[in-house]
XYZ file of N, CA, C and O in Angstrom:
400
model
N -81.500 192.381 1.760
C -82.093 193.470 2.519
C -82.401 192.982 3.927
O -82.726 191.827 4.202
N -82.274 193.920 4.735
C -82.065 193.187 6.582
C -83.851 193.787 6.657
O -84.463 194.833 6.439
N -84.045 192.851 6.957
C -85.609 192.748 7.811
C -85.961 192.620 9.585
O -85.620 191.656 10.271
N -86.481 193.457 9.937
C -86.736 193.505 11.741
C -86.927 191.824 11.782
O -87.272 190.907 11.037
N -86.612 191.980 12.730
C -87.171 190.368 13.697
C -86.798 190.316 15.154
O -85.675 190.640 15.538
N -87.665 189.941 15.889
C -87.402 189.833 17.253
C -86.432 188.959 17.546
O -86.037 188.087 16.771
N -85.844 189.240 19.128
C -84.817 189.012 19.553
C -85.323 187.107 20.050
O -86.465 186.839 20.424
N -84.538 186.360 19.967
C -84.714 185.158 19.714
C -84.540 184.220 20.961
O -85.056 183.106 20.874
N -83.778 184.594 22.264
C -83.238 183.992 23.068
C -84.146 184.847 24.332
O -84.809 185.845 24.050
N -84.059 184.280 25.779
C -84.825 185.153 26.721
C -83.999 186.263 27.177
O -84.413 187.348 27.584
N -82.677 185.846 27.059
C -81.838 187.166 27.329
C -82.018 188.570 26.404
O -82.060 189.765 26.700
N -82.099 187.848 25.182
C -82.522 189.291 24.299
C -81.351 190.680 24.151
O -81.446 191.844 23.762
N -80.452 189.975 24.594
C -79.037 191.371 24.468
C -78.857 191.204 22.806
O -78.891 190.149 22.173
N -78.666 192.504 22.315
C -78.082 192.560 20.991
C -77.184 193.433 20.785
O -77.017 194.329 21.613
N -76.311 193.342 19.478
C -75.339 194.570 19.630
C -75.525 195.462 18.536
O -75.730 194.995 17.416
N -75.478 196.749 18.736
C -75.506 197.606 18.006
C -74.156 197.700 16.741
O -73.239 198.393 17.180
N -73.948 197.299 15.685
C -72.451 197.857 14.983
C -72.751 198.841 13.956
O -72.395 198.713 12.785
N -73.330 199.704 14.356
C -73.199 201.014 13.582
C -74.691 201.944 13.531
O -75.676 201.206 13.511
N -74.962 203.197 13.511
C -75.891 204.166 13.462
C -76.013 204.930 12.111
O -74.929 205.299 11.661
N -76.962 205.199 11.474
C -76.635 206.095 10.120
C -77.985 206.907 10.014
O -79.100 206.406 9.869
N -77.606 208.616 10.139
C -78.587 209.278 9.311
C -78.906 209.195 7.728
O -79.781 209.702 7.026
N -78.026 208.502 7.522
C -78.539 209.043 5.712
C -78.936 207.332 4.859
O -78.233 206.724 4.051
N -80.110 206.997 5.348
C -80.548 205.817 5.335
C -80.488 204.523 5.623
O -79.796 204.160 6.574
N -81.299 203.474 4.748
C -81.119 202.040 5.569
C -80.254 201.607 4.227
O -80.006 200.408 4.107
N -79.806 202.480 3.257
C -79.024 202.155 2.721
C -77.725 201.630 2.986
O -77.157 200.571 2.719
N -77.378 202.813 3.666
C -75.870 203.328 4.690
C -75.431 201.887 5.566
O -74.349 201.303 5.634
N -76.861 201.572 6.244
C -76.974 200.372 6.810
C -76.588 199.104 6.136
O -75.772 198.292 6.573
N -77.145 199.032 5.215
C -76.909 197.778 4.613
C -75.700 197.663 3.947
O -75.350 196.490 3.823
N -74.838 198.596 3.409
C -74.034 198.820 3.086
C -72.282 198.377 3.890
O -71.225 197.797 3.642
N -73.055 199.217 5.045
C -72.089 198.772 6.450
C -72.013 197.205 7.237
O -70.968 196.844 7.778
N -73.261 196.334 7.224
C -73.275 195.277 6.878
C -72.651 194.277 6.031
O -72.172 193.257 6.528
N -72.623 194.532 4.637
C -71.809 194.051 3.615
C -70.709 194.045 3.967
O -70.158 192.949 3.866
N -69.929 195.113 4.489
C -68.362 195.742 4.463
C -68.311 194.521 5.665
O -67.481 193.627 5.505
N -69.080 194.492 6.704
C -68.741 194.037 7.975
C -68.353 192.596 7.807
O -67.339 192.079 8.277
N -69.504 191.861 6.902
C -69.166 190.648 6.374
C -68.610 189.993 5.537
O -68.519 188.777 5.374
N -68.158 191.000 4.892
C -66.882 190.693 4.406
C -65.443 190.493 5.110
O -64.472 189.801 4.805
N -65.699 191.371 6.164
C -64.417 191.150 6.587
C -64.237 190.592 7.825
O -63.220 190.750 8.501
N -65.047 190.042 8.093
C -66.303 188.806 9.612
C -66.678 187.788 9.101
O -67.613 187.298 9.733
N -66.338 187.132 8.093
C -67.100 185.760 7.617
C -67.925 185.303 8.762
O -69.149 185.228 8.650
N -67.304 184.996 9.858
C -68.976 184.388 10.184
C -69.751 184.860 11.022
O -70.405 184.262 11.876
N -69.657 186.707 10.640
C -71.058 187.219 10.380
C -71.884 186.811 9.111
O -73.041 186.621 9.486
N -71.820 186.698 8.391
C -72.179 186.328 6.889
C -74.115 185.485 7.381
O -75.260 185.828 7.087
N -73.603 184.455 8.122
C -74.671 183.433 8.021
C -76.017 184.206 9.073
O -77.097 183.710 9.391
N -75.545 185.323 9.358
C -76.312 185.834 10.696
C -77.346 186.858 9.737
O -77.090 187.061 8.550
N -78.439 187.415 10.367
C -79.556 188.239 9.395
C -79.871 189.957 10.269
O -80.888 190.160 10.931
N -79.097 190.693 10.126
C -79.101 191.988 10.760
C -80.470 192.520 10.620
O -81.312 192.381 9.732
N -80.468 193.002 11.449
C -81.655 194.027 12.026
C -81.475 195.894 11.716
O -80.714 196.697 12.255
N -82.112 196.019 11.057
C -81.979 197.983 10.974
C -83.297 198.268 11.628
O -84.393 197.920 11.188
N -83.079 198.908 12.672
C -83.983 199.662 13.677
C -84.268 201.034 12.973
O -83.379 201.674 12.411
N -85.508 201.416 13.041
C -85.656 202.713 12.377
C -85.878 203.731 14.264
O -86.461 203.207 15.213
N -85.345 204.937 14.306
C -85.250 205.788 15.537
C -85.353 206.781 14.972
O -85.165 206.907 13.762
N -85.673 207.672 15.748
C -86.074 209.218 15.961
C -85.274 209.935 16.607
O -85.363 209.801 17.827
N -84.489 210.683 16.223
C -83.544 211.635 17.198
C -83.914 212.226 17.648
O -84.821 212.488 16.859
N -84.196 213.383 19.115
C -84.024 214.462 19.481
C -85.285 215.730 18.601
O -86.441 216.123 18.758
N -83.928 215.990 17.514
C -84.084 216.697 16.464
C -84.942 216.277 15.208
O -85.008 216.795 14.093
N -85.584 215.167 15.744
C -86.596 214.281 14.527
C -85.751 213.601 13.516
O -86.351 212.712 12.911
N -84.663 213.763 13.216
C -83.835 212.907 12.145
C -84.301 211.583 12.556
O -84.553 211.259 13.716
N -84.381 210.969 11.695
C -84.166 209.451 11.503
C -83.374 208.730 11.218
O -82.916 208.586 10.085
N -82.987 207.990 12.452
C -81.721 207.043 12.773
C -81.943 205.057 12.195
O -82.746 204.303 12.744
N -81.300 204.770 11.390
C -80.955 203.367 11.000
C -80.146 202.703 11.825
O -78.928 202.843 11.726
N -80.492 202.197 12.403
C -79.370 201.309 13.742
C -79.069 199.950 13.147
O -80.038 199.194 13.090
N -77.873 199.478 12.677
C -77.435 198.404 12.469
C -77.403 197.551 13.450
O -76.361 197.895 14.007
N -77.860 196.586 14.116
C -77.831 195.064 14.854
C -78.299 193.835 14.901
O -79.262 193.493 14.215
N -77.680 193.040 15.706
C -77.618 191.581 15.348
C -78.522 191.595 16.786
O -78.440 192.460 17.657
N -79.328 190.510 16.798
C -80.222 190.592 17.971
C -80.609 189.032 18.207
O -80.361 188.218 17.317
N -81.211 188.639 19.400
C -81.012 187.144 19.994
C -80.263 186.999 20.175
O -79.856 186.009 19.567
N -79.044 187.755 21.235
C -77.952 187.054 21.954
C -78.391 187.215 22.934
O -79.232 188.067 23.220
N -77.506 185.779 24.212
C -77.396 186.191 25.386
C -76.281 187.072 25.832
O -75.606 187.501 24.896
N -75.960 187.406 26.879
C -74.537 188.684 27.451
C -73.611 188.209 26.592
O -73.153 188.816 25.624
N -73.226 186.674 27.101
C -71.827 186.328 27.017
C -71.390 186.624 25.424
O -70.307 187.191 25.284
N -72.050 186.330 24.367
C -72.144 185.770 23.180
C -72.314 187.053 22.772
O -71.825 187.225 21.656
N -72.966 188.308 23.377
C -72.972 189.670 22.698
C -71.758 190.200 22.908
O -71.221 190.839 22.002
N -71.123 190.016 24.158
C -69.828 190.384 24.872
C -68.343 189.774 23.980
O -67.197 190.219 23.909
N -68.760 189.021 23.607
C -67.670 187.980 22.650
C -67.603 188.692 21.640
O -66.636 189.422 21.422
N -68.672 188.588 20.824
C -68.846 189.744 19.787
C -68.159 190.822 19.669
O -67.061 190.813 19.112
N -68.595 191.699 20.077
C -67.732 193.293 20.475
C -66.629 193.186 20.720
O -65.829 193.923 20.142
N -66.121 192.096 21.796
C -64.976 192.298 21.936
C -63.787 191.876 20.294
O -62.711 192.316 19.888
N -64.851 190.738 19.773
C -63.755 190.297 18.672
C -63.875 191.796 17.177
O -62.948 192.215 16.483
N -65.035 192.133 17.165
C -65.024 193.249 16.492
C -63.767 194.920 16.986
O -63.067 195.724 16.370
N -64.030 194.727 17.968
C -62.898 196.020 18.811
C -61.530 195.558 18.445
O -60.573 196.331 18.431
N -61.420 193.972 18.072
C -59.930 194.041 18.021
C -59.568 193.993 16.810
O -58.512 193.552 16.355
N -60.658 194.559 16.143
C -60.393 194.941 14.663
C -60.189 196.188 14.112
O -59.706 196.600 13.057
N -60.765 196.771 15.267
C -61.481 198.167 14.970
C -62.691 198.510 14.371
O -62.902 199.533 13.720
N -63.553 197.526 14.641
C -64.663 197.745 14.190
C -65.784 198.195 15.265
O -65.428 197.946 16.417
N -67.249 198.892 15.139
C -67.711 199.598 16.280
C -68.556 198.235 16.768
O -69.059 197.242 16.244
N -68.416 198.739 17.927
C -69.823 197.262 18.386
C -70.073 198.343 20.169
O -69.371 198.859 21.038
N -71.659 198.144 19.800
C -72.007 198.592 20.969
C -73.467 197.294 21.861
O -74.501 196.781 21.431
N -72.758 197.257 23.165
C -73.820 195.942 23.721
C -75.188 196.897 23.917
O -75.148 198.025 24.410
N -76.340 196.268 23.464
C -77.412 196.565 23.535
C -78.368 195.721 24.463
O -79.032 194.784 24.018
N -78.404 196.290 26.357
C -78.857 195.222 26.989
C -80.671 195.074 26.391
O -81.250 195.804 25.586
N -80.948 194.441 26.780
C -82.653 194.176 26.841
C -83.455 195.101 27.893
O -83.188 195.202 29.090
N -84.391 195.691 27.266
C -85.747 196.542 28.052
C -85.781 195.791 29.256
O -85.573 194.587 29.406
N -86.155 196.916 30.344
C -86.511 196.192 31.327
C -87.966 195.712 31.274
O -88.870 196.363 30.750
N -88.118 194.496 31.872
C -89.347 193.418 32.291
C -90.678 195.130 32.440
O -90.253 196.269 32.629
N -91.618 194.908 32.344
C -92.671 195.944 32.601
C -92.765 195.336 34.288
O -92.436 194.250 34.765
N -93.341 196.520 34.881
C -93.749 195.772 36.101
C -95.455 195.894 36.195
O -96.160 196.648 35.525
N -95.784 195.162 36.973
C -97.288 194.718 36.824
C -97.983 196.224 37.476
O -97.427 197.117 38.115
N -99.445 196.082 37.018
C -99.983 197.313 37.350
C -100.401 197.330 38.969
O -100.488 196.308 39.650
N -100.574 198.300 39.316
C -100.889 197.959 40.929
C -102.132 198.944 40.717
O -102.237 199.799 39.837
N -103.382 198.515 42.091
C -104.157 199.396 42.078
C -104.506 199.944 43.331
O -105.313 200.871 43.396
């Protein structure tokens, strides 16, 4: 079962490989498939984001999180040449300090 955990590196880019309304089942499920056919995704520990649509549905976001660019960018690209989905997920911007 994929458990949240923060992003691990200061860059903090992660990639999104897949979205599902119809649970964190769907998620985990899509995971399995992925690593199966990604071995070395296997050793890595996915992240399911719980989101709110619009329309209030609740979104399961499949991703891998603690990359920097390059290493998220590598990613996607080796997943795309599979046909598999990968979307780069940059990092929040920095807050900026309060002014008074």
């Amino acid at each position: 079962t994929a458990a949240p955990r923060p992003a691990a590196t200061a860059d903090g880019f992660a990639v999104q490989l897949g979205a599902f309304f119809d649970g964190s089942a769907a998620a985990e499920r899509a995971w399995h498939e992925l690593a199966v056919r990604h071995p070395e995704l296997a050793a890595r520990t996915p992240l399911i984001a719980v989101a709110h649509a619009a329309n209030g549905r609740v979104i399961h976001r499949l991703q891998l999180t603690g990359l920097d660019r390059a290493s998220a960018a590598a990613l996607c690209t080796a997943l795309a040449a599979h046909h598999d989905p990968c979307v780069l997920v940059a990092p929040p911007p920095a807050p900026r300090p309060a002014t008074l």
